[in-house]
Coordinates of C-alpha atoms in Angstrom, one line a residue:
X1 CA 36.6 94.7 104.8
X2 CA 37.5 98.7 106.0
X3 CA 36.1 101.7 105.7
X4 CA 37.6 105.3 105.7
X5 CA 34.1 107.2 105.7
X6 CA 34.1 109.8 108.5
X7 CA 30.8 110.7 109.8
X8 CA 30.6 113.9 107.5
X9 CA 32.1 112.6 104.4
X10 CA 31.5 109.5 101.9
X11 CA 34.6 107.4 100.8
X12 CA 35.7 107.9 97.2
X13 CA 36.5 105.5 95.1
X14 CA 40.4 105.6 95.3
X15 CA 40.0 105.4 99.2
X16 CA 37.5 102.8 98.2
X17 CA 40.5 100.8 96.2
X18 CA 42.9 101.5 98.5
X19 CA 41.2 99.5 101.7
X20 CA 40.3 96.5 99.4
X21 CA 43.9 96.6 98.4
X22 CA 44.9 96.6 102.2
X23 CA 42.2 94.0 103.2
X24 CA 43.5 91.8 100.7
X25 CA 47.2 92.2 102.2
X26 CA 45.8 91.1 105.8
X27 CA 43.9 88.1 104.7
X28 CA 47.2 87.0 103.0
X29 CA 48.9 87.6 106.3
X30 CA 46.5 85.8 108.3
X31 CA 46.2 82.6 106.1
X32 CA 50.2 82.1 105.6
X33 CA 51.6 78.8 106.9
X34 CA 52.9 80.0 110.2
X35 CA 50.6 82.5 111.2
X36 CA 48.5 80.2 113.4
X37 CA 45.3 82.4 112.6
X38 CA 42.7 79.8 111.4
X39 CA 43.7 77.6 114.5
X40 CA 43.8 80.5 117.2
X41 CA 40.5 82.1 115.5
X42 CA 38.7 78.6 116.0
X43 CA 39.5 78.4 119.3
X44 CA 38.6 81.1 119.9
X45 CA 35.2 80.8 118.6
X46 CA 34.7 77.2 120.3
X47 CA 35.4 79.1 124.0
X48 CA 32.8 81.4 122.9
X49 CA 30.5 78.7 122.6
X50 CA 31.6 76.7 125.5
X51 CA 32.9 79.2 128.4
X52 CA 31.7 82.8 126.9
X53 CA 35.4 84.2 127.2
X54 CA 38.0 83.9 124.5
X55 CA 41.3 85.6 124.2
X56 CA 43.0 85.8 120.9
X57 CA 46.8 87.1 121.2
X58 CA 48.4 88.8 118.4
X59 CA 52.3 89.7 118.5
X60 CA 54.7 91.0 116.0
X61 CA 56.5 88.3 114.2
X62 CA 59.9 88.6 112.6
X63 CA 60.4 85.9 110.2
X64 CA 60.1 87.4 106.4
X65 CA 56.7 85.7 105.6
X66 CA 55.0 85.7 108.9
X67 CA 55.0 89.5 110.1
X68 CA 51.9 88.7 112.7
X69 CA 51.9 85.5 115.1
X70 CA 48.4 84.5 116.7
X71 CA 48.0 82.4 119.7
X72 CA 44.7 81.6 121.6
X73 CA 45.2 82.0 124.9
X74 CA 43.0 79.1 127.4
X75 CA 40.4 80.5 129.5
X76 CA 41.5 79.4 132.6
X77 CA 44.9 81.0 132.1
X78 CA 43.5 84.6 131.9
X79 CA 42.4 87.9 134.5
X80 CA 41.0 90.5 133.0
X81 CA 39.8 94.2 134.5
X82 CA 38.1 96.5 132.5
X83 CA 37.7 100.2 132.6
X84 CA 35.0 102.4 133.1
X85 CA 33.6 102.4 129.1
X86 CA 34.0 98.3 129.2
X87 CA 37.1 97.9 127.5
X88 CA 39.8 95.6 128.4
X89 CA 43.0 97.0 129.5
X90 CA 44.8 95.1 132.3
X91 CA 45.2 91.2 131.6
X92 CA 47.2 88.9 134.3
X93 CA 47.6 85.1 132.6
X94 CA 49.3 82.4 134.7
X95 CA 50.5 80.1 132.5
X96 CA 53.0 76.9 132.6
X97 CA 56.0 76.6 130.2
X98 CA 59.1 74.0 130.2
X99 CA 62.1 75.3 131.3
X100 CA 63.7 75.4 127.8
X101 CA 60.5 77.0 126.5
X102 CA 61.0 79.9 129.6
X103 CA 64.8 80.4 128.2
X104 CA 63.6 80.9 124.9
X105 CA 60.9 83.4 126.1
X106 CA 62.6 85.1 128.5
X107 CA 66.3 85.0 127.2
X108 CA 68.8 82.6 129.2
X109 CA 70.9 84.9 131.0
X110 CA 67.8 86.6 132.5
X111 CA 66.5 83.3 134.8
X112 CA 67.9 82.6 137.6
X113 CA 70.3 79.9 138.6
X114 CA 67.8 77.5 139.4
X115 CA 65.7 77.8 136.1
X116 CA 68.8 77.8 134.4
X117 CA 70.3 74.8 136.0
X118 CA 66.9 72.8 134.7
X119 CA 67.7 73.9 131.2
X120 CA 71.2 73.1 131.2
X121 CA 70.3 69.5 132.5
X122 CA 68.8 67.3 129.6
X123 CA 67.1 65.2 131.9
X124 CA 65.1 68.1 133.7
X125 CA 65.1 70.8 130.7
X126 CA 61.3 69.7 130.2
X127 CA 60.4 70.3 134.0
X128 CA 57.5 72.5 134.0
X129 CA 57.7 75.9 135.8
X130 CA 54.7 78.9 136.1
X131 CA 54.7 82.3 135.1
X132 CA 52.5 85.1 135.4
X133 CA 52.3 87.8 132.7
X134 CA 51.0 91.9 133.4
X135 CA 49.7 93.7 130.9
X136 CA 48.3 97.1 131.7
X137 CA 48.6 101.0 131.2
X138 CA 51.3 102.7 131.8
X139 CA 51.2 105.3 134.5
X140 CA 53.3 107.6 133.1
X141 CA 54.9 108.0 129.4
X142 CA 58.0 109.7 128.4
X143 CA 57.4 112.1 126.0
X144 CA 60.2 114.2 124.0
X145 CA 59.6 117.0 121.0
X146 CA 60.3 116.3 117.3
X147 CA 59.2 118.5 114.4
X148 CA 56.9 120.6 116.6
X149 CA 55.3 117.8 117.8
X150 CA 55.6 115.4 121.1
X151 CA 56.4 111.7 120.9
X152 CA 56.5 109.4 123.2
X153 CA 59.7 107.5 124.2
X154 CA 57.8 104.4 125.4
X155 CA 54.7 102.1 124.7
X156 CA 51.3 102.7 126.1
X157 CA 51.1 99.4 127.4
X158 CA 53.8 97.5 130.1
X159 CA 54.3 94.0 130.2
X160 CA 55.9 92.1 132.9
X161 CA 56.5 88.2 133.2
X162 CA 57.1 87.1 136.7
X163 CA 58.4 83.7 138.1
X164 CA 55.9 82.9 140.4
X165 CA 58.1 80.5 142.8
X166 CA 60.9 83.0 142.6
X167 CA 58.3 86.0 142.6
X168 CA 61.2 88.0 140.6
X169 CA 60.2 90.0 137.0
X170 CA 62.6 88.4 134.7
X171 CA 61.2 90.3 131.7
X172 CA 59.9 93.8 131.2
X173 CA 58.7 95.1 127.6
X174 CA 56.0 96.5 126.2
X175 CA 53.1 97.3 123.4
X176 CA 51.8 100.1 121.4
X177 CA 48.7 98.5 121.3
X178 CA 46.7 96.2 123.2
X179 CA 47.5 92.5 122.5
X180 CA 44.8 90.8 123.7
X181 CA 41.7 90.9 121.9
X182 CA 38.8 89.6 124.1
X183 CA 35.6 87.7 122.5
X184 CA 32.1 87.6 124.4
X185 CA 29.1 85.9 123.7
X186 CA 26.7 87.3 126.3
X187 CA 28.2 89.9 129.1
X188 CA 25.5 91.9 131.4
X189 CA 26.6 94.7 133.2
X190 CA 29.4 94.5 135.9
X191 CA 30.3 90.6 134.8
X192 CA 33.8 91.2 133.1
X193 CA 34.1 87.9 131.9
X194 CA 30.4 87.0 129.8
X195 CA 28.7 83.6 130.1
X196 CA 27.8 81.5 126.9
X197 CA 24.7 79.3 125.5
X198 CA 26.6 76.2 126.4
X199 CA 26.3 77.6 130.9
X200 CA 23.2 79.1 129.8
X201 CA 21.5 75.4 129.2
X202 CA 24.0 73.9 131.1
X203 CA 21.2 73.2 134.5
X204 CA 18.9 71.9 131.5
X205 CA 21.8 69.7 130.7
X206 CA 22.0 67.7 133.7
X207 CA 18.1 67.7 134.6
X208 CA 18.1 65.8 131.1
X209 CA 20.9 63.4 132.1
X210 CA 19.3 62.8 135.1
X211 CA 15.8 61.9 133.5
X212 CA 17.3 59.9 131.5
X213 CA 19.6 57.5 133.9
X214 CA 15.9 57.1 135.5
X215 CA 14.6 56.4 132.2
X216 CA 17.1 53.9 131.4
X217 CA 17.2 52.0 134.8
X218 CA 13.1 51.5 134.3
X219 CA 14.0 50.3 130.8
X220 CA 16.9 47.8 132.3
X221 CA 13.7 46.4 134.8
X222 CA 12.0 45.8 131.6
X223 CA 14.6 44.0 129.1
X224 CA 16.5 42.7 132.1
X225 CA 14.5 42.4 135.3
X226 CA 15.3 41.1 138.6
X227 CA 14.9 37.8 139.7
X228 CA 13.0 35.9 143.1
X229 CA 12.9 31.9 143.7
X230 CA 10.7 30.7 146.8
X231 CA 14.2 28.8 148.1
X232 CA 17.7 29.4 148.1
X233 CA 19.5 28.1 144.8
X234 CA 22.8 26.6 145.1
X235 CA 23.2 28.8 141.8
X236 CA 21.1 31.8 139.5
X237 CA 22.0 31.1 136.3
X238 CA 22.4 33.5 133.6
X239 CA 18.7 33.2 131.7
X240 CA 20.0 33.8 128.3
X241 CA 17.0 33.2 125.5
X242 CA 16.8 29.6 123.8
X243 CA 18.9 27.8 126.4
X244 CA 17.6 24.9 128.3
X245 CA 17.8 25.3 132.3
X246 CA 17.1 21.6 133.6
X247 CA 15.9 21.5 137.2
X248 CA 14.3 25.1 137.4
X249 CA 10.6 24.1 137.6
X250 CA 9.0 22.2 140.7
X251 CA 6.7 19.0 140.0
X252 CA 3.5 21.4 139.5
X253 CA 5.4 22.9 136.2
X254 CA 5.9 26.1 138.2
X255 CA 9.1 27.9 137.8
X256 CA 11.7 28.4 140.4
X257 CA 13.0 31.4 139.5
X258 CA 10.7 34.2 138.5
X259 CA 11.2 37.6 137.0
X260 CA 10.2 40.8 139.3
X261 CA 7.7 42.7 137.4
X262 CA 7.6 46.9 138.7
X263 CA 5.2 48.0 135.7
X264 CA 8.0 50.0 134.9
X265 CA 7.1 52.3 132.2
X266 CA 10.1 54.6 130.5
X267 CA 8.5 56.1 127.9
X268 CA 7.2 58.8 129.8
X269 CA 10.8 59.5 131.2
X270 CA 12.3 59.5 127.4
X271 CA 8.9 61.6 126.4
X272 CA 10.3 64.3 128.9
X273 CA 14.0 64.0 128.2
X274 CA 13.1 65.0 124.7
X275 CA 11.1 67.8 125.0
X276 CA 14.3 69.1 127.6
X277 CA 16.5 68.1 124.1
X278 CA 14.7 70.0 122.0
X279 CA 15.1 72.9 124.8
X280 CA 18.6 72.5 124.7
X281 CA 18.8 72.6 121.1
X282 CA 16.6 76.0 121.0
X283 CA 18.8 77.6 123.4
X284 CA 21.8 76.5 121.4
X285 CA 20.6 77.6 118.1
X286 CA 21.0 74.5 116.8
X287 CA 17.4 74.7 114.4
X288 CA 18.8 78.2 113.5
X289 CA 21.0 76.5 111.3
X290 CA 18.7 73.5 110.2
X291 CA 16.6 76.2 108.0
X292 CA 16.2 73.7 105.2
X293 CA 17.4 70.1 106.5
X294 CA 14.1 69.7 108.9
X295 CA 11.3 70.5 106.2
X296 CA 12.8 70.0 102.7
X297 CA 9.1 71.1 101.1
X298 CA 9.7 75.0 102.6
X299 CA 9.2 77.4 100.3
X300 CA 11.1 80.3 99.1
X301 CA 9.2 83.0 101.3
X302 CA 9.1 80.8 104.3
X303 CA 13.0 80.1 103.8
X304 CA 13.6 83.3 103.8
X305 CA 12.1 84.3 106.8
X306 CA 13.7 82.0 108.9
X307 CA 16.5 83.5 107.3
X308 CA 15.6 86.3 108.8
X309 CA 14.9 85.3 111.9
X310 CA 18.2 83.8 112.2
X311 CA 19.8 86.6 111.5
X312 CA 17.7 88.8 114.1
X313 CA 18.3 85.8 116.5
X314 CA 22.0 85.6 116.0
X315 CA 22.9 89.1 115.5
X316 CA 23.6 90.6 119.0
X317 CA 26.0 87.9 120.0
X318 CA 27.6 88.2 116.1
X319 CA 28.3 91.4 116.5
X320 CA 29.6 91.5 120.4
X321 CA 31.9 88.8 118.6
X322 CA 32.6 90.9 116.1
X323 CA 33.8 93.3 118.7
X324 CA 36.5 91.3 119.3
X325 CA 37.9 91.2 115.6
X326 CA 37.8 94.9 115.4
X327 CA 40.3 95.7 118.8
X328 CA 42.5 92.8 116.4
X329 CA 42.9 94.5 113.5
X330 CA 43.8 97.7 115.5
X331 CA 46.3 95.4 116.8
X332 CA 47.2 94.0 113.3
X333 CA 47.4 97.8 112.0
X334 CA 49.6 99.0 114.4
X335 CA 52.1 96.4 113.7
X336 CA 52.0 96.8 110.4
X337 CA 52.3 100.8 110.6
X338 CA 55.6 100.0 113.0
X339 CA 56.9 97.7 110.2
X340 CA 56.2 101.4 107.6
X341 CA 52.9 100.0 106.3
X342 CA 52.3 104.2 105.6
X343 CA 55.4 104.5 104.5
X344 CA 56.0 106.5 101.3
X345 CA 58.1 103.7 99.5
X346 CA 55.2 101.1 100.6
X347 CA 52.4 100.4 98.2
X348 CA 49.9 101.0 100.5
X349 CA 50.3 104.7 100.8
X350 CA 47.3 106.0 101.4
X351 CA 45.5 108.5 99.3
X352 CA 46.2 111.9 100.4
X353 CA 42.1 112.4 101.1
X354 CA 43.1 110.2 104.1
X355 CA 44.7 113.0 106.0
X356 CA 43.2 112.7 109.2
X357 CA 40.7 109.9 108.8
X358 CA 40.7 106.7 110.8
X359 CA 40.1 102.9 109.2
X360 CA 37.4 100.7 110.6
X361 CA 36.3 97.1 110.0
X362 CA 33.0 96.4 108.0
X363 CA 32.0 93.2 108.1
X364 CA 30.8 90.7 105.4
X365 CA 30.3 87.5 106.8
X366 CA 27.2 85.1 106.0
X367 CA 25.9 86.9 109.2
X368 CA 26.2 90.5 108.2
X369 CA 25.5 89.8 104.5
X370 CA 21.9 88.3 106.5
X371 CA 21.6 91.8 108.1
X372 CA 21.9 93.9 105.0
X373 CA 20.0 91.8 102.7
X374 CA 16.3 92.7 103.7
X375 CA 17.7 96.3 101.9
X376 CA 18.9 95.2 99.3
X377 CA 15.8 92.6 98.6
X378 CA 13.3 95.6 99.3
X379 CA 15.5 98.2 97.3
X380 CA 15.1 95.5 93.9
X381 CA 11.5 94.6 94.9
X382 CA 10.5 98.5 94.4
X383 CA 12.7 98.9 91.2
X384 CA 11.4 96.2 89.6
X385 CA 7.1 97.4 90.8
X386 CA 9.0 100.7 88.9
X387 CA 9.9 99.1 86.2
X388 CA 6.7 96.8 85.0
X389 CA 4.7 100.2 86.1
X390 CA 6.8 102.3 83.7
X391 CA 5.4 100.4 81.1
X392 CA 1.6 102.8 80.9
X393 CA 3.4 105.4 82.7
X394 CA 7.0 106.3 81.8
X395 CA 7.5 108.9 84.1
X396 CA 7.3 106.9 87.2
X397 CA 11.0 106.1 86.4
X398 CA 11.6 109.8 87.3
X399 CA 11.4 108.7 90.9
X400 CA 14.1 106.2 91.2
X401 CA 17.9 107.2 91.7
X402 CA 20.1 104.1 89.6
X403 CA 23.0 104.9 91.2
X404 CA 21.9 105.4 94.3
X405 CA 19.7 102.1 93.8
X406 CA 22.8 100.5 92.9
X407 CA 25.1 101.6 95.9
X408 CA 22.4 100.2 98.4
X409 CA 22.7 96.6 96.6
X410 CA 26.6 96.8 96.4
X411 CA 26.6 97.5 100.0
X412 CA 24.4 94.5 101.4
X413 CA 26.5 91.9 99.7
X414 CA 30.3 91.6 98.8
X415 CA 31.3 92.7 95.3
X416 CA 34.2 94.3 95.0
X417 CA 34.6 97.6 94.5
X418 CA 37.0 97.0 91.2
X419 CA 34.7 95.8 89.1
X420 CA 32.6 99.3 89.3
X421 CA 34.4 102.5 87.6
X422 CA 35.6 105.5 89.0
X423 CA 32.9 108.2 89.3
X424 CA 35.2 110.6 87.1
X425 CA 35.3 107.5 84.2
X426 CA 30.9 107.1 84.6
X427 CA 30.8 111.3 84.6
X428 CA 32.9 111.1 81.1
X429 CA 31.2 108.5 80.0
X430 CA 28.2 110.2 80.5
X431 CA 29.2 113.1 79.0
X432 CA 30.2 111.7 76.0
X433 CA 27.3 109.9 75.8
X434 CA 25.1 113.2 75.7
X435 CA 27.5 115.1 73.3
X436 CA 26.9 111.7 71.1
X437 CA 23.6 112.5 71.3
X438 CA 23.2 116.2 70.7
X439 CA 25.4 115.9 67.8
X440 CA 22.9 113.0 66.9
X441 CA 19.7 115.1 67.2
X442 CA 21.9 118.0 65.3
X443 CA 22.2 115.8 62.1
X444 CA 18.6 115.0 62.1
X445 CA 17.6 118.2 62.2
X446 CA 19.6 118.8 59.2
X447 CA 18.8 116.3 57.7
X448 CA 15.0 117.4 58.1
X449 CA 15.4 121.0 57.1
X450 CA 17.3 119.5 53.7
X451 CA 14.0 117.5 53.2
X452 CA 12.1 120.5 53.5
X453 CA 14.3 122.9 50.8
X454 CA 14.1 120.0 48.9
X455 CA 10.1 119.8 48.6
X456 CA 9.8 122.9 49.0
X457 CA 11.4 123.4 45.1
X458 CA 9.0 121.9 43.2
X459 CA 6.0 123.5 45.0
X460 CA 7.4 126.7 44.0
X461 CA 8.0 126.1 40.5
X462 CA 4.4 124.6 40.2
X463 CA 2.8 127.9 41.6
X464 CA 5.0 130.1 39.6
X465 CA 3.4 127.8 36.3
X466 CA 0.0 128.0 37.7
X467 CA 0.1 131.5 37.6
X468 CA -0.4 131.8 41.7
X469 CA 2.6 133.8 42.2
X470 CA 1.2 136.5 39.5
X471 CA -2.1 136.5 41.8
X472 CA -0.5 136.7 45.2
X473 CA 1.6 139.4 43.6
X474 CA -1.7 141.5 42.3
X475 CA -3.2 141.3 46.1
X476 CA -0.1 143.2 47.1
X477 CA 0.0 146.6 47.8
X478 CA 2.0 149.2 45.3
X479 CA 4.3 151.5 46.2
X480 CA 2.0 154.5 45.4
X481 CA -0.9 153.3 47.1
X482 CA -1.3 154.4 50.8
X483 CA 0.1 157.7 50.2
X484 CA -1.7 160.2 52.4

């Protein structure tokens, strides 16, 4: 998803609308046919897991369905250098391309004769030739004044592919943003590159295989052990089980050939090689994800506490993943906002509140959801305790905020934000709703005063009968009386 919340302000609901509606636009853009984002993603993800690096590459496509191309680049093809906050801005990759694939890269007339002489030949047009590829700051920008304001002529990023037998730059271009988005699963300080769970377990790995070679050369000794005979055969035959050997016992019945018991015993060896599996496993989060396949019995609360713990567990490396999908949709947006996403003909104009405001990623994979459900959970727990206490004590209700209530649910999980009204439509709703009922309470205390003219008829004409009224008006003083 994206935000537009600046640290001082909450989004409103149009700018609300308007990122959903702009979120939506990218997934579309990502999953079309030729995008390449579901393959290049996985990749991605699967160097993570294996190397610790990953590089996803995002450039501007011009075909009329496909306005973003990805492309995972391999691991072994990429340099990077960061600066001093940690951030990647200089990536070298040495890569190999046919030389037909280098003419449509580079454009034919700018190789030289010899690259072009492989493409022109059919026979040699697949020969394979390396290239390096620069990216990296630009030392100095052009900059000219529009408007009151500077622009700059150039990008803030060059990008130069070399021939590295002819060591001559044959291309020279550039990006407005970074292309390169770089994925880590575990970096410390001052390694640029990371390392991942897969190195990380990797000297458990081969102390495993080790053990278990050992264990399965003792088991061989058992289920297939060497043989001895007290003289040279003219033959060992192969003892397979219910076969006859004539001639392989002496005249005492004993045999020739005898099998050469070690007392191997491998057990012990496959004992240890399992505990070093389940190692493995542990440092590959592989029972992280086995919450409810190992013990079927588990019970809600217990399920959800490994829930948790998964989530606690996992989240670090999530979110340094994570990282790496936020520098891409930078990328992503500034393509877009070159092709006149902003634009005022476009439909994704954004709302004038916008002025000034940035857009950020927020998250709401299985992972995050994970994060942000604890809240939520707690935030229901104490509503409902509210709720069943409200029963001998109404005003306990007074404490809780719905809306606010409401807003901290919405945010753990994924609901969209169109299926909530504007907070101008729930304020006149609102209002209506409490004229409704003023005007409500108005007619019944009409309706009440009527009732009480109405009794109070009768009463009066009974006292004026019963000769009360004469009474009450004896008791009352006269006009004379008083006088001084």
């Amino acid at each position: 998803g994206l935000s537009t919340a600046a640290m001082n302000d909450e989004e409103s609901d149009e700018e609300k609308e308007w990122a959903e509606a702009l979120r939506d636009f990218l997934f579309s853009l990502r999953y079309s046919a030729n995008s390449n984002f579901v393959p290049a993603t996985q990749a991605c993800l699967r160097n993570v897991v294996r190397y610790g690096p990953a590089y996803l590459y995002a450039e501007e496509g011009f075909a009329p369905h496909t306005l973003i191309r990805y492309a995972s680049i391999p691991v072994v093809e990429g340099y990077l250098c960061r600066n001093r906050w940690g951030q990647v801005d200089i990536f070298h990759r040495r890569y190999e391309r046919t030389a037909r694939q280098a003419a449509q890269l580079l454009g034919y007339e700018k190789l030289p004769a010899r690259i072009k002489m492989l493409v022109d030949d059919p026979a040699k047009c697949e020969t394979k030739i390396s290239l390096i590829q620069c990216i990296q700051p630009r030392d100095e920008r052009k900059m000219y004044r529009l408007g009151g304001s500077y622009q700059y002529l150039d990008t803030a990023f060059a990008s130069y592919h070399v021939l590295e037998d002819e060591e001559v730059i044959v291309r020279e271009s550039g990006f407005r943003s970074f292309p390169v988005s770089c994925f880590n699963w575990r970096r410390y300080e001052g390694d640029p590159y990371g390392i991942s769970p897969t190195i990380e377990a990797l000297t458990t790995v081969r102390e495993e295989n080790a053990v278990r070679r050992s264990g399965l050369r003792a088991l061989q000794q058992v289920t297939d052990p060497a043989t001895a005979s007290k003289a040279r055969l003219d033959y060992v035959p192969v003892l397979n089980p219910g076969e006859n050997y004539p001639g392989l016992i002496d005249d005492q019945g004993r045999p020739l050939i005898a099998p050469i018991a070690t007392g191997q015993n491998p057990t012990y060896a496959f004992s240890y090689a399992e505990s070093r599996a389940e190692e493995i496993r542990d440092m590959m989060f592989v029972d992280l994800f086995q919450t409810l396949v190992q013990n079927p019995q588990m019970t809600a609360t217990e399920a959800l506490i490994r829930q948790e713990e998964k989530g606690a567990l996992l989240g670090p490396s999530g979110s340094i993943i994570q990282a790496g999908f936020a520098s891409n949709l930078d990328r992503e947006l500034g393509i877009l906002e070159d092709k006149g996403l902003y634009e005022e003909d476009s439909r994704f104009l954004p709302p004038a509140s916008l002025a000034g405001k940035a857009v950020r990623p927020t998250f709401t994979g299985p992972l995050d959801v994970l994060r942000r459900s604890a809240e939520a959970r707690d935030t229901i727990q104490v509503v409902t305790a509210a709720m069943q206490m409200a029963q001998f004590d109404p005003g306990v209700m007074d404490n809780i905020d719905g809306d606010e209530a409401l807003k901290i649910v919405q945010s753990a999980g994924r609901s969209p934000q169109r299926i909530f009204r504007r907070q101008d439509e729930v304020a006149g709703i609102r209002d209506a709703r409490a004229k409704a009922q003023a005007a409500q309470a108005g007619m019944a205390a009409i309706a009440n005063a009527g009732k009480v003219a109405k009794d109070a008829v009768p009463a009066a004409v009974q006292a004026r009968d019963s000769g009360l009224l004469d009474s009450l008006g004896g008791l009352m003083p006269q006009g004379g009386e008083g006088g001084a």
